[in-house]
mmCIF file of N, CA, C and O in Angstrom:
data_model
loop_
_atom_site.group_PDB
_atom_site.id
_atom_site.type_symbol
_atom_site.label_atom_id
_atom_site.label_comp_id
_atom_site.label_asym_id
_atom_site.label_seq_id
_atom_site.Cartn_x
_atom_site.Cartn_y
_atom_site.Cartn_z
ATOM 1 N N MET V 1 54.580 -44.782 40.860
ATOM 2 C CA MET V 1 55.067 -43.535 40.326
ATOM 3 C C MET V 1 54.347 -42.414 41.069
ATOM 4 O O MET V 1 53.136 -42.433 41.211
ATOM 5 N N GLY V 2 55.083 -41.438 41.516
ATOM 6 C CA GLY V 2 54.486 -40.378 42.315
ATOM 7 C C GLY V 2 54.464 -39.048 41.604
ATOM 8 O O GLY V 2 55.191 -38.804 40.653
ATOM 9 N N LEU V 3 53.619 -38.198 42.104
ATOM 10 C CA LEU V 3 53.506 -36.833 41.605
ATOM 11 C C LEU V 3 53.348 -35.958 42.840
ATOM 12 O O LEU V 3 52.514 -36.235 43.692
ATOM 13 N N SER V 4 54.146 -34.930 42.928
ATOM 14 C CA SER V 4 54.093 -34.057 44.085
ATOM 15 C C SER V 4 53.531 -32.707 43.677
ATOM 16 O O SER V 4 54.084 -32.029 42.814
ATOM 17 N N ILE V 5 52.416 -32.344 44.285
ATOM 18 C CA ILE V 5 51.811 -31.043 44.023
ATOM 19 C C ILE V 5 52.269 -30.115 45.142
ATOM 20 O O ILE V 5 51.970 -30.334 46.305
ATOM 21 N N LYS V 6 52.999 -29.080 44.794
ATOM 22 C CA LYS V 6 53.619 -28.225 45.792
ATOM 23 C C LYS V 6 52.815 -26.956 46.069
ATOM 24 O O LYS V 6 53.157 -26.187 46.951
ATOM 25 N N ARG V 7 51.759 -26.719 45.338
ATOM 26 C CA ARG V 7 50.951 -25.542 45.541
ATOM 27 C C ARG V 7 49.642 -25.957 46.195
ATOM 28 O O ARG V 7 48.869 -26.733 45.648
ATOM 29 N N ALA V 8 49.358 -25.423 47.379
ATOM 30 C CA ALA V 8 48.171 -25.804 48.146
ATOM 31 C C ALA V 8 46.886 -25.526 47.382
ATOM 32 O O ALA V 8 45.943 -26.329 47.413
ATOM 33 N N GLU V 9 46.826 -24.413 46.676
ATOM 34 C CA GLU V 9 45.621 -24.055 45.925
ATOM 35 C C GLU V 9 45.353 -25.067 44.802
ATOM 36 O O GLU V 9 44.212 -25.433 44.540
ATOM 37 N N THR V 10 46.414 -25.531 44.169
ATOM 38 C CA THR V 10 46.262 -26.524 43.106
ATOM 39 C C THR V 10 45.740 -27.835 43.680
ATOM 40 O O THR V 10 44.844 -28.462 43.110
ATOM 41 N N GLU V 11 46.267 -28.231 44.809
ATOM 42 C CA GLU V 11 45.797 -29.460 45.455
ATOM 43 C C GLU V 11 44.338 -29.309 45.876
ATOM 44 O O GLU V 11 43.536 -30.234 45.711
ATOM 45 N N ARG V 12 43.969 -28.155 46.395
ATOM 46 C CA ARG V 12 42.581 -27.926 46.800
ATOM 47 C C ARG V 12 41.643 -28.057 45.604
ATOM 48 O O ARG V 12 40.604 -28.689 45.664
ATOM 49 N N LYS V 13 42.041 -27.446 44.471
ATOM 50 C CA LYS V 13 41.223 -27.534 43.266
ATOM 51 C C LYS V 13 41.087 -28.982 42.797
ATOM 52 O O LYS V 13 39.990 -29.416 42.426
ATOM 53 N N ALA V 14 42.180 -29.711 42.797
ATOM 54 C CA ALA V 14 42.153 -31.105 42.350
ATOM 55 C C ALA V 14 41.239 -31.937 43.238
ATOM 56 O O ALA V 14 40.440 -32.747 42.750
ATOM 57 N N ARG V 15 41.330 -31.729 44.529
ATOM 58 C CA ARG V 15 40.466 -32.484 45.451
ATOM 59 C C ARG V 15 38.997 -32.092 45.270
ATOM 60 O O ARG V 15 38.108 -32.939 45.323
ATOM 61 N N ALA V 16 38.732 -30.813 45.037
ATOM 62 C CA ALA V 16 37.356 -30.361 44.832
ATOM 63 C C ALA V 16 36.768 -30.971 43.557
ATOM 64 O O ALA V 16 35.611 -31.412 43.539
ATOM 65 N N VAL V 17 37.568 -31.004 42.500
ATOM 66 C CA VAL V 17 37.106 -31.612 41.245
ATOM 67 C C VAL V 17 36.852 -33.100 41.440
ATOM 68 O O VAL V 17 35.827 -33.635 40.994
ATOM 69 N N ALA V 18 37.761 -33.780 42.105
ATOM 70 C CA ALA V 18 37.601 -35.217 42.359
ATOM 71 C C ALA V 18 36.327 -35.483 43.148
ATOM 72 O O ALA V 18 35.554 -36.392 42.822
ATOM 73 N N GLU V 19 36.083 -34.674 44.171
ATOM 74 C CA GLU V 19 34.883 -34.856 44.988
ATOM 75 C C GLU V 19 33.623 -34.597 44.161
ATOM 76 O O GLU V 19 32.663 -35.357 44.211
ATOM 77 N N ARG V 20 33.631 -33.530 43.388
ATOM 78 C CA ARG V 20 32.465 -33.181 42.570
ATOM 79 C C ARG V 20 32.171 -34.279 41.550
ATOM 80 O O ARG V 20 31.019 -34.604 41.283
ATOM 81 N N LEU V 21 33.232 -34.849 40.958
ATOM 82 C CA LEU V 21 33.057 -35.906 39.961
ATOM 83 C C LEU V 21 32.806 -37.273 40.588
ATOM 84 O O LEU V 21 32.378 -38.195 39.907
ATOM 85 N N GLY V 22 33.121 -37.391 41.865
ATOM 86 C CA GLY V 22 32.951 -38.682 42.533
ATOM 87 C C GLY V 22 33.994 -39.697 42.110
ATOM 88 O O GLY V 22 33.707 -40.896 42.000
ATOM 89 N N VAL V 23 35.205 -39.214 41.856
ATOM 90 C CA VAL V 23 36.291 -40.091 41.432
ATOM 91 C C VAL V 23 37.500 -39.852 42.326
ATOM 92 O O VAL V 23 37.514 -38.932 43.145
ATOM 93 N N SER V 24 38.512 -40.687 42.129
ATOM 94 C CA SER V 24 39.740 -40.519 42.905
ATOM 95 C C SER V 24 40.476 -39.267 42.449
ATOM 96 O O SER V 24 40.212 -38.722 41.367
ATOM 97 N N LEU V 25 41.408 -38.837 43.262
ATOM 98 C CA LEU V 25 42.229 -37.682 42.921
ATOM 99 C C LEU V 25 43.006 -37.949 41.630
ATOM 100 O O LEU V 25 43.066 -37.096 40.744
ATOM 101 N N THR V 26 43.549 -39.148 41.498
ATOM 102 C CA THR V 26 44.291 -39.519 40.291
ATOM 103 C C THR V 26 43.381 -39.464 39.070
ATOM 104 O O THR V 26 43.763 -38.927 38.016
ATOM 105 N N GLU V 27 42.178 -39.998 39.190
ATOM 106 C CA GLU V 27 41.237 -40.001 38.065
ATOM 107 C C GLU V 27 40.832 -38.568 37.695
ATOM 108 O O GLU V 27 40.737 -38.230 36.520
ATOM 109 N N ALA V 28 40.612 -37.716 38.685
ATOM 110 C CA ALA V 28 40.250 -36.328 38.416
ATOM 111 C C ALA V 28 41.356 -35.618 37.649
ATOM 112 O O ALA V 28 41.094 -34.874 36.698
ATOM 113 N N ILE V 29 42.593 -35.843 38.049
ATOM 114 C CA ILE V 29 43.728 -35.228 37.355
ATOM 115 C C ILE V 29 43.831 -35.780 35.945
ATOM 116 O O ILE V 29 44.052 -35.038 34.980
ATOM 117 N N ASP V 30 43.623 -37.074 35.772
ATOM 118 C CA ASP V 30 43.672 -37.698 34.451
ATOM 119 C C ASP V 30 42.592 -37.116 33.536
ATOM 120 O O ASP V 30 42.853 -36.798 32.368
ATOM 121 N N ILE V 31 41.389 -36.941 34.054
ATOM 122 C CA ILE V 31 40.286 -36.365 33.281
ATOM 123 C C ILE V 31 40.634 -34.938 32.854
ATOM 124 O O ILE V 31 40.439 -34.556 31.695
ATOM 125 N N ALA V 32 41.165 -34.159 33.785
ATOM 126 C CA ALA V 32 41.520 -32.770 33.480
ATOM 127 C C ALA V 32 42.623 -32.704 32.424
ATOM 128 O O ALA V 32 42.569 -31.884 31.501
ATOM 129 N N LEU V 33 43.606 -33.583 32.541
ATOM 130 C CA LEU V 33 44.696 -33.593 31.567
ATOM 131 C C LEU V 33 44.206 -34.050 30.198
ATOM 132 O O LEU V 33 44.625 -33.506 29.172
ATOM 133 N N ASP V 34 43.321 -35.047 30.163
ATOM 134 C CA ASP V 34 42.749 -35.490 28.886
ATOM 135 C C ASP V 34 42.004 -34.345 28.204
ATOM 136 O O ASP V 34 42.143 -34.125 27.001
ATOM 137 N N LYS V 35 41.209 -33.624 28.974
ATOM 138 C CA LYS V 35 40.443 -32.504 28.415
ATOM 139 C C LYS V 35 41.382 -31.430 27.869
ATOM 140 O O LYS V 35 41.193 -30.922 26.757
ATOM 141 N N THR V 36 42.390 -31.092 28.634
ATOM 142 C CA THR V 36 43.351 -30.082 28.200
ATOM 143 C C THR V 36 44.086 -30.541 26.946
ATOM 144 O O THR V 36 44.277 -29.761 26.009
ATOM 145 N N TRP V 37 44.467 -31.812 26.904
ATOM 146 C CA TRP V 37 45.181 -32.335 25.740
ATOM 147 C C TRP V 37 44.305 -32.266 24.488
ATOM 148 O O TRP V 37 44.759 -31.896 23.416
ATOM 149 N N ARG V 38 43.019 -32.625 24.634
ATOM 150 C CA ARG V 38 42.093 -32.542 23.493
ATOM 151 C C ARG V 38 41.975 -31.105 23.004
ATOM 152 O O ARG V 38 41.952 -30.859 21.799
ATOM 153 N N GLU V 39 41.917 -30.168 23.913
ATOM 154 C CA GLU V 39 41.835 -28.749 23.532
ATOM 155 C C GLU V 39 43.109 -28.293 22.821
ATOM 156 O O GLU V 39 43.049 -27.569 21.822
ATOM 157 N N LEU V 40 44.249 -28.733 23.327
ATOM 158 C CA LEU V 40 45.529 -28.331 22.735
ATOM 159 C C LEU V 40 45.732 -28.925 21.348
ATOM 160 O O LEU V 40 46.399 -28.322 20.500
ATOM 161 N N THR V 41 45.187 -30.102 21.102
ATOM 162 C CA THR V 41 45.397 -30.783 19.829
ATOM 163 C C THR V 41 44.186 -30.698 18.902
ATOM 164 O O THR V 41 44.185 -31.307 17.839
ATOM 165 N N ALA V 42 43.175 -29.932 19.278
ATOM 166 C CA ALA V 42 41.948 -29.847 18.474
ATOM 167 C C ALA V 42 42.236 -29.341 17.063
ATOM 168 O O ALA V 42 41.696 -29.874 16.090
ATOM 169 N N ASP V 43 43.074 -28.324 16.933
ATOM 170 C CA ASP V 43 43.386 -27.788 15.609
ATOM 171 C C ASP V 43 44.098 -28.826 14.753
ATOM 172 O O ASP V 43 43.834 -28.944 13.562
ATOM 173 N N GLU V 44 45.003 -29.583 15.373
ATOM 174 C CA GLU V 44 45.717 -30.632 14.641
ATOM 175 C C GLU V 44 44.745 -31.707 14.174
ATOM 176 O O GLU V 44 44.824 -32.175 13.031
ATOM 177 N N ALA V 45 43.816 -32.092 15.055
ATOM 178 C CA ALA V 45 42.844 -33.120 14.705
ATOM 179 C C ALA V 45 41.932 -32.632 13.586
ATOM 180 O O ALA V 45 41.609 -33.388 12.657
ATOM 181 N N ALA V 46 41.514 -31.371 13.650
ATOM 182 C CA ALA V 46 40.661 -30.808 12.598
ATOM 183 C C ALA V 46 41.405 -30.775 11.264
ATOM 184 O O ALA V 46 40.825 -31.089 10.216
ATOM 185 N N ALA V 47 42.669 -30.421 11.284
ATOM 186 C CA ALA V 47 43.463 -30.388 10.053
ATOM 187 C C ALA V 47 43.615 -31.791 9.479
ATOM 188 O O ALA V 47 43.528 -31.988 8.259
ATOM 189 N N GLU V 48 43.817 -32.774 10.350
ATOM 190 C CA GLU V 48 43.942 -34.160 9.889
ATOM 191 C C GLU V 48 42.635 -34.643 9.261
ATOM 192 O O GLU V 48 42.635 -35.286 8.206
ATOM 193 N N ARG V 49 41.497 -34.308 9.890
ATOM 194 C CA ARG V 49 40.199 -34.691 9.328
ATOM 195 C C ARG V 49 39.983 -34.026 7.973
ATOM 196 O O ARG V 49 39.486 -34.649 7.029
ATOM 197 N N ALA V 50 40.366 -32.758 7.851
ATOM 198 C CA ALA V 50 40.208 -32.047 6.589
ATOM 199 C C ALA V 50 41.057 -32.685 5.493
ATOM 200 O O ALA V 50 40.605 -32.835 4.348
ATOM 201 N N THR V 51 42.268 -33.085 5.836
ATOM 202 C CA THR V 51 43.147 -33.748 4.872
ATOM 203 C C THR V 51 42.542 -35.069 4.414
ATOM 204 O O THR V 51 42.523 -35.374 3.213
ATOM 205 N N LYS V 52 42.032 -35.853 5.357
ATOM 206 C CA LYS V 52 41.407 -37.132 5.012
ATOM 207 C C LYS V 52 40.147 -36.923 4.180
ATOM 208 O O LYS V 52 39.889 -37.661 3.230
ATOM 209 N N ARG V 53 39.366 -35.913 4.532
ATOM 210 C CA ARG V 53 38.141 -35.610 3.794
ATOM 211 C C ARG V 53 38.480 -35.220 2.354
ATOM 212 O O ARG V 53 37.851 -35.691 1.402
ATOM 213 N N GLU V 54 39.495 -34.373 2.181
ATOM 214 C CA GLU V 54 39.891 -33.964 0.835
ATOM 215 C C GLU V 54 40.402 -35.153 0.028
ATOM 216 O O GLU V 54 40.123 -35.266 -1.166
ATOM 217 N N ALA V 55 41.134 -36.060 0.677
ATOM 218 C CA ALA V 55 41.608 -37.268 -0.016
ATOM 219 C C ALA V 55 40.426 -38.116 -0.470
ATOM 220 O O ALA V 55 40.435 -38.662 -1.583
ATOM 221 N N LEU V 56 39.411 -38.233 0.360
ATOM 222 C CA LEU V 56 38.213 -38.988 -0.014
ATOM 223 C C LEU V 56 37.530 -38.338 -1.209
ATOM 224 O O LEU V 56 37.169 -39.019 -2.172
ATOM 225 N N PHE V 57 37.346 -37.024 -1.172
ATOM 226 C CA PHE V 57 36.691 -36.333 -2.286
ATOM 227 C C PHE V 57 37.508 -36.461 -3.571
ATOM 228 O O PHE V 57 36.949 -36.624 -4.663
ATOM 229 N N THR V 58 38.818 -36.398 -3.448
ATOM 230 C CA THR V 58 39.683 -36.573 -4.614
ATOM 231 C C THR V 58 39.474 -37.959 -5.213
ATOM 232 O O THR V 58 39.346 -38.111 -6.433
ATOM 233 N N TYR V 59 39.420 -38.972 -4.363
ATOM 234 C CA TYR V 59 39.176 -40.340 -4.835
ATOM 235 C C TYR V 59 37.796 -40.442 -5.479
ATOM 236 O O TYR V 59 37.653 -41.024 -6.558
ATOM 237 N N LEU V 60 36.786 -39.881 -4.845
ATOM 238 C CA LEU V 60 35.430 -39.972 -5.382
ATOM 239 C C LEU V 60 35.326 -39.315 -6.753
ATOM 240 O O LEU V 60 34.582 -39.786 -7.626
ATOM 241 N N ARG V 61 36.081 -38.235 -6.967
ATOM 242 C CA ARG V 61 36.060 -37.567 -8.269
ATOM 243 C C ARG V 61 36.666 -38.435 -9.367
ATOM 244 O O ARG V 61 36.407 -38.224 -10.547
ATOM 245 N N THR V 62 37.482 -39.434 -8.999
ATOM 246 C CA THR V 62 38.100 -40.315 -10.001
ATOM 247 C C THR V 62 37.161 -41.432 -10.433
ATOM 248 O O THR V 62 37.428 -42.088 -11.438
ATOM 249 N N LEU V 63 36.090 -41.665 -9.692
ATOM 250 C CA LEU V 63 35.165 -42.739 -10.035
ATOM 251 C C LEU V 63 34.317 -42.357 -11.238
ATOM 252 O O LEU V 63 33.966 -41.189 -11.402
ATOM 253 N N PRO V 64 33.986 -43.347 -12.052
ATOM 254 C CA PRO V 64 33.149 -43.032 -13.210
ATOM 255 C C PRO V 64 31.746 -42.645 -12.759
ATOM 256 O O PRO V 64 31.281 -43.072 -11.700
ATOM 257 N N PRO V 65 31.059 -41.845 -13.564
ATOM 258 C CA PRO V 65 29.694 -41.456 -13.180
ATOM 259 C C PRO V 65 28.761 -42.652 -13.234
ATOM 260 O O PRO V 65 29.000 -43.622 -13.961
ATOM 261 N N GLY V 66 27.709 -42.598 -12.463
ATOM 262 C CA GLY V 66 26.719 -43.663 -12.474
ATOM 263 C C GLY V 66 25.910 -43.641 -13.756
ATOM 264 O O GLY V 66 26.008 -42.715 -14.563
ATOM 265 N N ASP V 67 25.112 -44.681 -13.957
ATOM 266 C CA ASP V 67 24.316 -44.765 -15.183
ATOM 267 C C ASP V 67 22.869 -44.332 -14.962
ATOM 268 O O ASP V 67 22.007 -44.541 -15.802
ATOM 269 N N GLY V 68 22.604 -43.740 -13.809
ATOM 270 C CA GLY V 68 21.269 -43.215 -13.546
ATOM 271 C C GLY V 68 20.333 -44.180 -12.855
ATOM 272 O O GLY V 68 19.219 -43.806 -12.497
ATOM 273 N N ARG V 69 20.776 -45.429 -12.642
ATOM 274 C CA ARG V 69 19.905 -46.391 -11.966
ATOM 275 C C ARG V 69 19.928 -46.166 -10.461
ATOM 276 O O ARG V 69 20.936 -45.765 -9.891
ATOM 277 N N SER V 70 18.810 -46.448 -9.819
ATOM 278 C CA SER V 70 18.736 -46.349 -8.358
ATOM 279 C C SER V 70 19.339 -47.603 -7.743
ATOM 280 O O SER V 70 19.548 -48.627 -8.427
ATOM 281 N N LEU V 71 19.607 -47.542 -6.454
ATOM 282 C CA LEU V 71 20.116 -48.734 -5.761
ATOM 283 C C LEU V 71 19.112 -49.873 -5.843
ATOM 284 O O LEU V 71 19.486 -51.037 -5.959
ATOM 285 N N ARG V 72 17.851 -49.545 -5.788
ATOM 286 C CA ARG V 72 16.798 -50.560 -5.888
ATOM 287 C C ARG V 72 16.860 -51.274 -7.246
ATOM 288 O O ARG V 72 16.755 -52.496 -7.324
ATOM 289 N N GLU V 73 17.042 -50.502 -8.317
ATOM 290 C CA GLU V 73 17.139 -51.088 -9.651
ATOM 291 C C GLU V 73 18.368 -51.984 -9.781
ATOM 292 O O GLU V 73 18.304 -53.058 -10.385
ATOM 293 N N ILE V 74 19.462 -51.563 -9.202
ATOM 294 C CA ILE V 74 20.686 -52.369 -9.243
ATOM 295 C C ILE V 74 20.477 -53.659 -8.460
ATOM 296 O O ILE V 74 20.836 -54.746 -8.915
ATOM 297 N N ASP V 75 19.881 -53.558 -7.262
ATOM 298 C CA ASP V 75 19.588 -54.753 -6.465
ATOM 299 C C ASP V 75 18.671 -55.705 -7.216
ATOM 300 O O ASP V 75 18.885 -56.924 -7.218
ATOM 301 N N ASP V 76 17.638 -55.176 -7.854
ATOM 302 C CA ASP V 76 16.697 -56.018 -8.607
ATOM 303 C C ASP V 76 17.399 -56.744 -9.744
ATOM 304 O O ASP V 76 17.041 -57.877 -10.082
ATOM 305 N N GLU V 77 18.395 -56.098 -10.338
ATOM 306 C CA GLU V 77 19.145 -56.728 -11.419
ATOM 307 C C GLU V 77 20.065 -57.830 -10.894
ATOM 308 O O GLU V 77 20.265 -58.852 -11.541
ATOM 309 N N MET V 78 20.604 -57.624 -9.684
ATOM 310 C CA MET V 78 21.578 -58.569 -9.135
ATOM 311 C C MET V 78 20.941 -59.732 -8.386
ATOM 312 O O MET V 78 21.518 -60.821 -8.328
ATOM 313 N N TYR V 79 19.759 -59.514 -7.786
ATOM 314 C CA TYR V 79 19.160 -60.539 -6.919
ATOM 315 C C TYR V 79 17.732 -60.828 -7.351
ATOM 316 O O TYR V 79 17.006 -59.950 -7.812
ATOM 317 N N ASP V 80 17.319 -62.107 -7.151
ATOM 318 C CA ASP V 80 15.934 -62.456 -7.500
ATOM 319 C C ASP V 80 15.005 -62.090 -6.354
ATOM 320 O O ASP V 80 15.424 -61.489 -5.357
ATOM 321 N N GLU V 81 13.734 -62.458 -6.491
ATOM 322 C CA GLU V 81 12.726 -62.087 -5.495
ATOM 323 C C GLU V 81 12.943 -62.741 -4.127
ATOM 324 O O GLU V 81 12.364 -62.342 -3.126
ATOM 325 N N HIS V 82 13.838 -63.748 -4.075
ATOM 326 C CA HIS V 82 14.158 -64.418 -2.798
ATOM 327 C C HIS V 82 15.472 -63.926 -2.201
ATOM 328 O O HIS V 82 15.949 -64.458 -1.197
ATOM 329 N N GLY V 83 16.073 -62.934 -2.835
ATOM 330 C CA GLY V 83 17.314 -62.379 -2.334
ATOM 331 C C GLY V 83 18.538 -63.166 -2.749
ATOM 332 O O GLY V 83 19.634 -62.930 -2.244
ATOM 333 N N LEU V 84 18.368 -64.111 -3.676
ATOM 334 C CA LEU V 84 19.495 -64.916 -4.140
ATOM 335 C C LEU V 84 20.108 -64.272 -5.375
ATOM 336 O O LEU V 84 19.415 -63.667 -6.189
ATOM 337 N N PRO V 85 21.429 -64.423 -5.518
ATOM 338 C CA PRO V 85 22.084 -63.845 -6.701
ATOM 339 C C PRO V 85 21.501 -64.441 -7.980
ATOM 340 O O PRO V 85 21.159 -65.608 -8.039
ATOM 341 N N ARG V 86 21.393 -63.635 -8.998
ATOM 342 C CA ARG V 86 20.898 -64.119 -10.303
ATOM 343 C C ARG V 86 22.009 -64.802 -11.051
ATOM 344 O O ARG V 86 23.136 -64.583 -10.948
#
């Protein structure tokens, strides 16, 4: 599959980036496109994370409150001194 760059300045920039990064021209273009894509979709990704975070908090609010015991106390109740279930 080919790609034709018709602007000399664009080709010069791509080659300079590839040389600076020590990668092929194709890899340099791929890196640049990945970076641009992440920037373009950053707001969407942040909104998705916020939605997932809110769903988690909503779920956590549905859980019953704890009884005040620490994790250590719960472990001591569940396991003996050898780490075996009681």
